[in-house]
Short mmCIF file of C-alpha atoms in Angstrom, two decimals:
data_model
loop_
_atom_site.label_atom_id
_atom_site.label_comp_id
_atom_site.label_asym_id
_atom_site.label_seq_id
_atom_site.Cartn_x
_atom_site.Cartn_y
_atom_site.Cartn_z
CA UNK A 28 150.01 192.22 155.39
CA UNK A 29 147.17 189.61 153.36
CA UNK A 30 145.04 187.95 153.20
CA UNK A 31 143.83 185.36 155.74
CA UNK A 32 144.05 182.38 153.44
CA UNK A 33 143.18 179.43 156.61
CA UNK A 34 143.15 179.73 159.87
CA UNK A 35 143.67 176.45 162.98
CA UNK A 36 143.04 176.84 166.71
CA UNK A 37 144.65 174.54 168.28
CA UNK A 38 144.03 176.05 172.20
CA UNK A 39 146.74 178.21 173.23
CA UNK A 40 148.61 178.18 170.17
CA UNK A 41 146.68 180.03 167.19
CA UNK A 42 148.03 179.47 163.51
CA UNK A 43 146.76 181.85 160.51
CA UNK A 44 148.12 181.49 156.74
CA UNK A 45 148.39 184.53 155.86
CA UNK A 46 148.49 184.70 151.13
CA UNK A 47 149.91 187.43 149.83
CA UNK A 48 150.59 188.40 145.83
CA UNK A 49 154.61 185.99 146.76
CA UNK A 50 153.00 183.08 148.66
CA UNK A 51 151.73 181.80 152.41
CA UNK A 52 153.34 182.93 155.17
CA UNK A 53 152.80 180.89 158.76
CA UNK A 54 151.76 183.79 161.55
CA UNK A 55 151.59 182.05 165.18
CA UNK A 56 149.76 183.64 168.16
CA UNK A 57 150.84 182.00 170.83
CA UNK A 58 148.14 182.99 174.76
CA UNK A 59 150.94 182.40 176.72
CA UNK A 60 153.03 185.10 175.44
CA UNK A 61 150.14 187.55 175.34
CA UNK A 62 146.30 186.37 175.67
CA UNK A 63 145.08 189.97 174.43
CA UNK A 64 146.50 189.29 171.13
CA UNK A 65 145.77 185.54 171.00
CA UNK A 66 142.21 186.72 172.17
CA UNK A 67 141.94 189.35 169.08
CA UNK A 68 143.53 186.81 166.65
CA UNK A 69 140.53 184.22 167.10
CA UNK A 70 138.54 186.59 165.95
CA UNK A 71 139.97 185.87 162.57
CA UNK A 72 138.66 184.49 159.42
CA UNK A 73 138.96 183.53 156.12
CA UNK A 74 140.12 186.68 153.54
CA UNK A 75 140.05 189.06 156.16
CA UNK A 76 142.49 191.62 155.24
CA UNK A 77 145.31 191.74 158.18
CA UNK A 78 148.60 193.11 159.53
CA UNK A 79 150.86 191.72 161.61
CA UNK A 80 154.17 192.02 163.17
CA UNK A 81 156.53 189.80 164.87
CA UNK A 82 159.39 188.25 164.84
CA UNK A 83 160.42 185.32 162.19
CA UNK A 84 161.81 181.98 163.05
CA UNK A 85 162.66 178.80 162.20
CA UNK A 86 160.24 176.45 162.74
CA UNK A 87 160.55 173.13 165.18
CA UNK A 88 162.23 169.95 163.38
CA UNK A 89 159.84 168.16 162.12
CA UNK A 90 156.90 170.83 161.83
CA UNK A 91 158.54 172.08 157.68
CA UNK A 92 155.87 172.48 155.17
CA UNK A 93 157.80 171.05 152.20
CA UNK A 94 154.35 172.23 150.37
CA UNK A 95 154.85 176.10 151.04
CA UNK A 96 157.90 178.46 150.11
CA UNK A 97 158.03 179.49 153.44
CA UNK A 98 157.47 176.35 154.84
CA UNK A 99 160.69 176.35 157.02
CA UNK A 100 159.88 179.62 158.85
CA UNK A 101 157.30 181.20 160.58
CA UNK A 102 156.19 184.58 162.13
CA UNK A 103 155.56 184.94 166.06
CA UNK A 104 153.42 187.84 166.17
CA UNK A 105 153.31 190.54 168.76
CA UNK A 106 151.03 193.08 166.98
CA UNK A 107 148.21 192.37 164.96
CA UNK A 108 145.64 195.00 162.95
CA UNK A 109 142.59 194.48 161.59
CA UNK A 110 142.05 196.04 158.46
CA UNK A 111 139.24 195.02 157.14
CA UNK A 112 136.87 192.25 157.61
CA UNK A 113 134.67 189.74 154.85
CA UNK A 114 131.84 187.80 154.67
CA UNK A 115 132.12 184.18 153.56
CA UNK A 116 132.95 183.95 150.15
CA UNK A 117 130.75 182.24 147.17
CA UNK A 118 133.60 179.61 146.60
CA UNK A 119 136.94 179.07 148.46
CA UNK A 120 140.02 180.76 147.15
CA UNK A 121 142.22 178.12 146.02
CA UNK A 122 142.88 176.70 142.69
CA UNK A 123 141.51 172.65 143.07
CA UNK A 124 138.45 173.82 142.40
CA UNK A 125 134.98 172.65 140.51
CA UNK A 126 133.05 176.26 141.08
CA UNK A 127 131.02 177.28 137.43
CA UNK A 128 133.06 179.48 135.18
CA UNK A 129 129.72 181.85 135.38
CA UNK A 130 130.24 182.59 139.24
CA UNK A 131 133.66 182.92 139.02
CA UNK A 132 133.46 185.49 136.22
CA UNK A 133 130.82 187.15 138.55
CA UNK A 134 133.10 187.43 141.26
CA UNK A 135 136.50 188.14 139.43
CA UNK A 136 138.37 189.71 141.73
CA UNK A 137 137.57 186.98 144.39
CA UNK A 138 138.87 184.42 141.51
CA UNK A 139 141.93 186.56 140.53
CA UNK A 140 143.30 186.36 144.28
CA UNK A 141 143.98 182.34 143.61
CA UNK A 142 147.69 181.97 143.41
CA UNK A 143 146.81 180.12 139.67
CA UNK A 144 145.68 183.24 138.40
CA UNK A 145 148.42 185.14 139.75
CA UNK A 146 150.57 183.19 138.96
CA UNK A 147 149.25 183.86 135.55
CA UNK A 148 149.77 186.68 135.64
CA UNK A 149 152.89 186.67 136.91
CA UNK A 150 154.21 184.90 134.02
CA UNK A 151 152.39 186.79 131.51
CA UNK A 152 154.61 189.96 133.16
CA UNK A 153 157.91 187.89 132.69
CA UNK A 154 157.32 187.22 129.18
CA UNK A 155 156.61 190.81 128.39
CA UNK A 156 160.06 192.03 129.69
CA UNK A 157 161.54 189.10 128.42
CA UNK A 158 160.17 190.10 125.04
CA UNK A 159 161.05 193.36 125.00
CA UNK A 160 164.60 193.10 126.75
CA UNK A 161 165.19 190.61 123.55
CA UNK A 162 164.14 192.73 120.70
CA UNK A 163 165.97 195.62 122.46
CA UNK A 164 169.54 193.58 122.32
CA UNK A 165 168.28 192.79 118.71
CA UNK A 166 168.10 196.58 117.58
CA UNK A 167 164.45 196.48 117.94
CA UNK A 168 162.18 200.04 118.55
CA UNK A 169 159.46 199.50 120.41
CA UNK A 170 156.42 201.81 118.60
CA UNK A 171 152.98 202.56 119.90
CA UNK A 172 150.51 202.93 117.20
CA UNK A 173 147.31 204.32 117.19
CA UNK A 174 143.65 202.62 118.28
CA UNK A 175 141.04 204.62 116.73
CA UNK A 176 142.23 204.67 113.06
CA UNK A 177 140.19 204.24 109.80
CA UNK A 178 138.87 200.92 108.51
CA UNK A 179 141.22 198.98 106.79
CA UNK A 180 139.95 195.43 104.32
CA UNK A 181 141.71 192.84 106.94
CA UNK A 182 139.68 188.98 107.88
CA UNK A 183 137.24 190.11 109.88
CA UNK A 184 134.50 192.95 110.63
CA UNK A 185 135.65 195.72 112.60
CA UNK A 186 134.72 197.37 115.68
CA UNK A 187 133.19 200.84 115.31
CA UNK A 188 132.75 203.45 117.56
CA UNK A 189 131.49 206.71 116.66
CA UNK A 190 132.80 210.07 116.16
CA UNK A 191 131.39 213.16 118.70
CA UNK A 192 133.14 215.55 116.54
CA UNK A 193 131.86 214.14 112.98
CA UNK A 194 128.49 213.35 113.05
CA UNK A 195 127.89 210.44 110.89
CA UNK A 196 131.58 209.30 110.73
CA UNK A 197 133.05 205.99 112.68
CA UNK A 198 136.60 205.28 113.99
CA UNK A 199 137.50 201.21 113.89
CA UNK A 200 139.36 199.64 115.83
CA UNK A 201 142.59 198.16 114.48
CA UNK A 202 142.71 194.02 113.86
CA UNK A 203 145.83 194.94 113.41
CA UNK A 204 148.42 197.71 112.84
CA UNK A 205 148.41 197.15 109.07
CA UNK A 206 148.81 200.64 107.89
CA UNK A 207 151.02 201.72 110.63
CA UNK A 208 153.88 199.01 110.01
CA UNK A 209 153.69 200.28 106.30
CA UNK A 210 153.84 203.32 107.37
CA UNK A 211 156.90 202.63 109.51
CA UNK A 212 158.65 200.88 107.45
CA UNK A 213 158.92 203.27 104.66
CA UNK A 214 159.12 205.91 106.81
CA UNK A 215 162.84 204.08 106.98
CA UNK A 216 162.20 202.56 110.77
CA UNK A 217 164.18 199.13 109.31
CA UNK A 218 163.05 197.31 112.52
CA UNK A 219 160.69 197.52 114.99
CA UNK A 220 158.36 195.63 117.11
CA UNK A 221 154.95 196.23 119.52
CA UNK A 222 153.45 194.24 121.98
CA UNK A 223 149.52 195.08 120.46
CA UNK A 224 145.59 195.08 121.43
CA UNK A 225 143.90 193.70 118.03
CA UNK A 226 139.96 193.58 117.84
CA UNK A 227 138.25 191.64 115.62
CA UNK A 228 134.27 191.26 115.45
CA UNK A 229 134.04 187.82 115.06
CA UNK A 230 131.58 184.18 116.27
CA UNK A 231 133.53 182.92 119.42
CA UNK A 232 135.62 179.82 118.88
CA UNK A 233 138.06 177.88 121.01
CA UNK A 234 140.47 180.18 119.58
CA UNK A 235 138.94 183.19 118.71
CA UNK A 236 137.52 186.26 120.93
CA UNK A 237 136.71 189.58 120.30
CA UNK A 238 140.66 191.29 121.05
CA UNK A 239 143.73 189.76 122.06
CA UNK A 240 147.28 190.92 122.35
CA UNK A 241 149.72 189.85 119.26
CA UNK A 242 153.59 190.97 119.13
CA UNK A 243 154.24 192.32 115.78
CA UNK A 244 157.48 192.40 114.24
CA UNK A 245 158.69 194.06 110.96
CA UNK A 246 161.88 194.36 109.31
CA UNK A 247 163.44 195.95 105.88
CA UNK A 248 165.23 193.50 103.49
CA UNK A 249 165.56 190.61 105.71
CA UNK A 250 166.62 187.19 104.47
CA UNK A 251 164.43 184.38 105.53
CA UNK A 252 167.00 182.80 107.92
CA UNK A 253 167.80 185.60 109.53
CA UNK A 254 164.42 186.29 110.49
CA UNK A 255 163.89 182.71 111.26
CA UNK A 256 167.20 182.76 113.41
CA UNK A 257 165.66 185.53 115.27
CA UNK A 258 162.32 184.48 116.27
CA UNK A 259 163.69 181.03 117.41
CA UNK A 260 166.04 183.09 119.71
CA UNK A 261 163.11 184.80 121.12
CA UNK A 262 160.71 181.58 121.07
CA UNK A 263 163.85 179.81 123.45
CA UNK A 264 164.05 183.28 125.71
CA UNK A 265 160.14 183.00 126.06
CA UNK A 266 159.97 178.99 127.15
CA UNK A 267 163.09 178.91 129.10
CA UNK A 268 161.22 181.14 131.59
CA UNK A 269 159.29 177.94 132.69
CA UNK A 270 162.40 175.98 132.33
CA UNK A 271 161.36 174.35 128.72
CA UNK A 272 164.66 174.25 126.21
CA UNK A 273 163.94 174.82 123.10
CA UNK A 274 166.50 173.06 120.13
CA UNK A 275 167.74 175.67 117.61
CA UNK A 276 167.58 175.76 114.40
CA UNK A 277 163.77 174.38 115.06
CA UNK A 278 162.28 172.12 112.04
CA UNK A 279 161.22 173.64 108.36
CA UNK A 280 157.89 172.28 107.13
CA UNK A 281 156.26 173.88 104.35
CA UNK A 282 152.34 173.68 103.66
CA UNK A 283 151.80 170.88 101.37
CA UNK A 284 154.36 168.46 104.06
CA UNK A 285 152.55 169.36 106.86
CA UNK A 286 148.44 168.72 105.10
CA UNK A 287 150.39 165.48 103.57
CA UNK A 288 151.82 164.02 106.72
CA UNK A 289 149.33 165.31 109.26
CA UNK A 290 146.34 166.81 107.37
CA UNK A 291 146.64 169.70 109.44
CA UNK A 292 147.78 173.70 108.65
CA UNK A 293 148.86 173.45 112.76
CA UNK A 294 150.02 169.73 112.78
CA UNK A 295 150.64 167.93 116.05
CA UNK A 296 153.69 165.99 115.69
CA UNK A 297 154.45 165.03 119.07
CA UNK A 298 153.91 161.34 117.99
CA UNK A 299 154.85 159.60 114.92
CA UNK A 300 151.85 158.63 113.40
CA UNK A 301 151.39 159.68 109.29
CA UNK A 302 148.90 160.45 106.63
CA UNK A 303 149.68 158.15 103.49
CA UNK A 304 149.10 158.46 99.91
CA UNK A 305 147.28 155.17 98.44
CA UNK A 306 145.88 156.38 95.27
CA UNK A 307 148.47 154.89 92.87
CA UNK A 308 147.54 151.30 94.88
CA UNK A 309 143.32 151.61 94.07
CA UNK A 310 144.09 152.85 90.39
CA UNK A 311 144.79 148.78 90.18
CA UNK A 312 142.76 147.57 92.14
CA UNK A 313 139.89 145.45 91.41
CA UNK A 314 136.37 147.72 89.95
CA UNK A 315 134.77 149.24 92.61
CA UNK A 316 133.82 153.08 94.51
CA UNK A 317 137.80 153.05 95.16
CA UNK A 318 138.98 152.17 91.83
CA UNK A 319 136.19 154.92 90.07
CA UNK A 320 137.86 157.99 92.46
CA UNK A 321 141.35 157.06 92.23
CA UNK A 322 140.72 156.73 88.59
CA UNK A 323 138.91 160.20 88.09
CA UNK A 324 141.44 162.47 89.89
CA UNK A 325 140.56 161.85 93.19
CA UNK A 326 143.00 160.55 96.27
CA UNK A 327 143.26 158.12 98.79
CA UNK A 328 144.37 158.45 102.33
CA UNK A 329 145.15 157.02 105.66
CA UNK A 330 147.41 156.07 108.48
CA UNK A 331 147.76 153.30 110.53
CA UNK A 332 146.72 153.57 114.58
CA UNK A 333 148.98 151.41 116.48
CA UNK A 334 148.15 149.02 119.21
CA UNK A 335 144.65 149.59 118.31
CA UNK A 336 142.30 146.64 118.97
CA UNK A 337 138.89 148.11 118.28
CA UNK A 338 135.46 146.23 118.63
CA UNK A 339 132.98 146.66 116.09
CA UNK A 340 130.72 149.11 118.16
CA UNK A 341 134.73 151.54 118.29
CA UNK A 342 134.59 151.40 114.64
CA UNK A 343 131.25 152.29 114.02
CA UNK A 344 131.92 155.23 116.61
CA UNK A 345 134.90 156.21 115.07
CA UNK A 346 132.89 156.53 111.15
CA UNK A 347 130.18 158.43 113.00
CA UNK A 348 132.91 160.42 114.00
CA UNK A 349 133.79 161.50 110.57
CA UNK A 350 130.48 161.88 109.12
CA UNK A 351 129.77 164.68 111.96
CA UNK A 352 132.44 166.46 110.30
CA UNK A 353 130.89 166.27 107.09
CA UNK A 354 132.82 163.11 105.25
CA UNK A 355 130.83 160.34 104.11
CA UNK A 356 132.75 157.90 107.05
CA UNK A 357 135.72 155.91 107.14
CA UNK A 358 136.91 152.57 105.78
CA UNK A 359 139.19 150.14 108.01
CA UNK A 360 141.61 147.05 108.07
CA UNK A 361 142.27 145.64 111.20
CA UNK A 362 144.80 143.54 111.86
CA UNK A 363 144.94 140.80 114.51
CA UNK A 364 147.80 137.88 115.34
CA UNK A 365 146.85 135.48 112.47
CA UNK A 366 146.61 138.52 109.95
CA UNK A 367 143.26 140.50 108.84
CA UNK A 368 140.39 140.33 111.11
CA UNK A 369 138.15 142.56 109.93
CA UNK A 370 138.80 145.12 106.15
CA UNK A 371 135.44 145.55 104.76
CA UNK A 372 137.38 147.13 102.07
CA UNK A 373 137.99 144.06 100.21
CA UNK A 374 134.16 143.90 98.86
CA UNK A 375 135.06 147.14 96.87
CA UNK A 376 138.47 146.33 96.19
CA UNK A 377 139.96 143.55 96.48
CA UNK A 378 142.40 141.29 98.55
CA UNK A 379 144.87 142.15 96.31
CA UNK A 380 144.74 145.57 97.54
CA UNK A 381 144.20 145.46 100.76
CA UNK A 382 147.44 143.50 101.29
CA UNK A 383 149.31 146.16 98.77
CA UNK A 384 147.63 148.79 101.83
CA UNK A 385 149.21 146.72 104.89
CA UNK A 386 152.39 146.23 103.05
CA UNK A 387 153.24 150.45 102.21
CA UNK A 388 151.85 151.28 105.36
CA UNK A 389 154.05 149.12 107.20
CA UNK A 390 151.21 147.44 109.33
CA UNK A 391 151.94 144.99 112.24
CA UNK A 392 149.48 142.63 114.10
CA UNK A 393 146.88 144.72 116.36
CA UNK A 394 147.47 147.55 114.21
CA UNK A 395 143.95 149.96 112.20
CA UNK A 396 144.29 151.04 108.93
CA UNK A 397 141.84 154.01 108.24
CA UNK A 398 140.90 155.14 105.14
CA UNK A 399 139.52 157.83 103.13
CA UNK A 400 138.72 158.61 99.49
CA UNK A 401 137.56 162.03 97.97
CA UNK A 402 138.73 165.35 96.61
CA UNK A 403 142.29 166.04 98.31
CA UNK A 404 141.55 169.39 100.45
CA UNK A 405 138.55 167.33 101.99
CA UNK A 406 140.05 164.06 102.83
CA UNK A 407 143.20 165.26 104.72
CA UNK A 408 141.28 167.44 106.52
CA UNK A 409 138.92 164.87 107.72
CA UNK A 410 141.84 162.15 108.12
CA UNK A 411 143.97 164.85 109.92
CA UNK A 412 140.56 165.88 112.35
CA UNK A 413 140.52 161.99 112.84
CA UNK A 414 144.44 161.26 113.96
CA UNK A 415 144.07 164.29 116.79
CA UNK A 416 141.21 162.21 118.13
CA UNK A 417 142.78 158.95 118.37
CA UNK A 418 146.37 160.78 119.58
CA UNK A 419 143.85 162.17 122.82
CA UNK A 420 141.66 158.70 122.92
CA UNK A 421 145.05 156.61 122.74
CA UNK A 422 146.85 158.47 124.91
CA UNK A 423 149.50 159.16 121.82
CA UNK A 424 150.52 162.09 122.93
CA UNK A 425 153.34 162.46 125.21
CA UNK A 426 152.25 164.76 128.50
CA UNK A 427 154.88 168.24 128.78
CA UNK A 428 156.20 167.27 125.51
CA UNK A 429 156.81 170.47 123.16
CA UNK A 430 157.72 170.82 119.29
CA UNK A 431 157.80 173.62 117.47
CA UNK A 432 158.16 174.35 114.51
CA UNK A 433 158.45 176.75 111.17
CA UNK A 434 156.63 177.00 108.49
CA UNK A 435 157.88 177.88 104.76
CA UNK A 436 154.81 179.13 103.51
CA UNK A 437 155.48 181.57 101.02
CA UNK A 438 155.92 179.34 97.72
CA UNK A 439 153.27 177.06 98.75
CA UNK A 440 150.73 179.54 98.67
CA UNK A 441 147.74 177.82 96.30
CA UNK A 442 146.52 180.09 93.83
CA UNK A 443 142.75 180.91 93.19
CA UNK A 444 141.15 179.19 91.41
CA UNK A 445 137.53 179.39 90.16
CA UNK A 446 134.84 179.08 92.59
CA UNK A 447 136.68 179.47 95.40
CA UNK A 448 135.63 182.90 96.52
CA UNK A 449 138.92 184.28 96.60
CA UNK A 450 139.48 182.31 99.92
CA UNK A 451 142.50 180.42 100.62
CA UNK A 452 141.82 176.84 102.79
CA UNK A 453 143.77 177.78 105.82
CA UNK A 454 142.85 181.56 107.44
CA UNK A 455 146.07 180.61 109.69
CA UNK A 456 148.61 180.92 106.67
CA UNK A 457 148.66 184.45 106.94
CA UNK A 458 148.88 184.66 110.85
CA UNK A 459 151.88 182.58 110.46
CA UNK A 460 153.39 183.80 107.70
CA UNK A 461 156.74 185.36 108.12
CA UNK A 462 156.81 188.78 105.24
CA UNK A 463 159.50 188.46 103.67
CA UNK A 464 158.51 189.88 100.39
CA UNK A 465 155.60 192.54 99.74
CA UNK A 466 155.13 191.52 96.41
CA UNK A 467 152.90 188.40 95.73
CA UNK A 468 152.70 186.51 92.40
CA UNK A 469 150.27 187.35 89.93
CA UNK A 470 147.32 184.86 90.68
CA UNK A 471 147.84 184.05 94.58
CA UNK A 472 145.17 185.43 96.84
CA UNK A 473 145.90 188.51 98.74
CA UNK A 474 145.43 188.68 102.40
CA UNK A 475 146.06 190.53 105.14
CA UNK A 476 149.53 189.82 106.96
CA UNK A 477 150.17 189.59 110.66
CA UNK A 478 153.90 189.41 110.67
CA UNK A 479 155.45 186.53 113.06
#
């Protein structure tokens, strides 16, 4: 039983794909073995919903579909059952296709029958048992915890929804179970995990929408390894289900390494291409805008782009580039056979320095410096925005290629300092965080912790 995925009528032989939830199976009506049902079969049409019975074979040499599952059998059928006819559908049900998200949002369940979206699925289902078989063999409880609960001060606003029963009065909806993991814990549950809705009124993003599903994990006492040893044990479980291996014990990288090296709190380092530190290289150099911020506290930053022979009009492209982001734009060297071609640089500071630049960096012929000057925070940002859009212009990054990796975050924490609204730079440092301690040193900024 399916769905009539194609149909081909090729005279007295009739041959329907018929797509179920496990794939495309081959049915074949064949006139001369009975016309009746070869008759009611051409009748047939795309996503009609169908039955069939008959008897499975191996197909002729030579007529495999290497492209199908089931491409070396087929069905001859001898019964056949209408169950329910369609109309033709807004867009075909397959998954090359260019159809507006809008319409297929509109028609979901016509869009969840591609075999992308169940497959989806599918996956989605495997790494939920896989999770919870794992943190079962780990001594793991799985606990449910409540949705309507009181409002609790987490990172965003919450989802109300008012009480029948207490006129006035709101329940929120949990961002996430803060109070019931302290509750747990000192309730003496030592370990347990949940596979979690979280809701969180919040502007859209790329990678934000109103709920999503988190898996939250808390322990009593751990040591940091051990807790590190066992997410990387669930991390390999989880990947190895799409036949990715993940090397254990994965990399450390604390905050400051990963901002100084890739100007990023989620750095990308799939290909080997660095932030630098100049400063100590324009505190020398000859007066000019460089010399005045290196000299008053300031920093300066880049990284070399290999391979990179841009024209004029690329560099001007790439400085717009940075200014939409708020920096003031971008300074270059570029390198050619016979040596510099083009470092505007030197008016504000010098050969001298510019050569100092190519030598640290480690520059070779074809080769872009970039560089940045400014407070710290800003500049690897923008520098760090700036090497994720060359890596996807240049082709840098290497396609099916994972790395993962953890974070030490907890004594690189900065502290608060005035002016700052209490906010710390990255929101993600405390959705990454692994709690190891509940007690945070007087002057760091408290927020809310999403363990794992």
């Amino acid at each position: 039983m399916g769905w009539v995925n194609r149909w081909r009528d090729h005279g007295q032989l009739l041959f329907v794909d018929l797509r179920d939830r496990e794939g495309v199976t081959q049915i074949v009506f064949n006139a001369e073995n009975n016309a009746d049902l070869h008759r009611a079969a051409k009748a047939l049409r795309s996503e009609f919903v169908v039955a069939a019975r008959g008897k499975v074979r191996v197909r002729d040499k030579g007529l495999e579909n290497p492209n199908l599952k089931t491409g070396e059998i087929e069905v001859a059928a001898s019964q056949l059952w209408i169950l329910s006819e369609a109309k033709t559908t807004p867009f075909p049900i397959e998954d090359e296709i260019t159809t507006s998200e809008d319409l297929r949002l509109k028609y979901r369940y016509l869009d969840l029958r591609r075999p992308k979206m169940q497959e989806t699925f599918r996956m989605r289902h495997r790494i939920t048992m896989t999770v919870r078989d794992y943190m079962d063999r780990q001594g793991f409880w799985e606990v449910e915890t409540p949705i309507l609960t009181k409002s609790t001060p987490e990172g965003a606003r919450d989802y109300l929804v008012p009480s029948r029963l207490h006129h006035g009065n709101f329940y929120a909806l949990p961002q996430s179970p803060q109070l019931f993991k302290q509750i747990l814990m000192i309730s003496g549950f030592e370990k347990y995990f949940q596979i979690v809705k979280c809701f969180r009124d919040e502007d859209l993003r790329a990678d934000r929408q109103p709920e999503f599903t988190q898996i939250d994990i808390e322990m009593s006492f751990p040591s940091r390894e051990s807790l590190f040893a066992m997410i990387e044990g669930l991390m390999a479980e989880v990947f190895s289900l799409n036949g990715i291996t993940i090397p254990r014990p994965l990399p450390r990288l604390s905050f400051q390494e990963a901002m100084s090296r890739y100007g990023s709190d989620k750095p990308d380092t799939r290909f080997d291409v660095f932030l630098q530190d100049f400063t100590g290289i324009f505190k020398t150099a000859q007066a000019g805008v460089f010399r005045e911020m290196a000299e008053a506290g300031q920093t300066v930053r880049g990284f070399v782009a290999p391979k990179t022979s841009y024209s004029r009009k690329a560099l001007d492209d790439i400085a717009l580039f940075v200014k939409q982001l708020g920096g003031a734009g971008v300074a270059w060297i570029k390198l050619g056979d016979d040596g510099i071609t083009s470092a505007p640089i030197v008016r504000n500071a010098g050969a001298a320095a510019v050569e100092a630049v190519i030598k640290k960096a480690g520059a070779a012929k074809s080769d872009t410096i970039f560089l940045m000057a400014g407070p710290e925070e800003a500049t690897l940002n923008f520098l760090g925005s700036l090497r994720l859009e060359l890596a996807k212009k240049e082709n840098w990054i290497p396609s099916g290629k994972w790395n993962m990796l953890i974070f030490r975050y907890w004594n690189s924490i900065p502290p608060k300092t005035a002016g700052s609204r209490g906010i710390i730079r990255s929101l993600r440092l405390w959705t990454k965080i692994f709690n190891c301690s509940r007690r945070i040193p007087k002057g760091y900024a408290r927020r809310p912790m999403i363990s794992c």
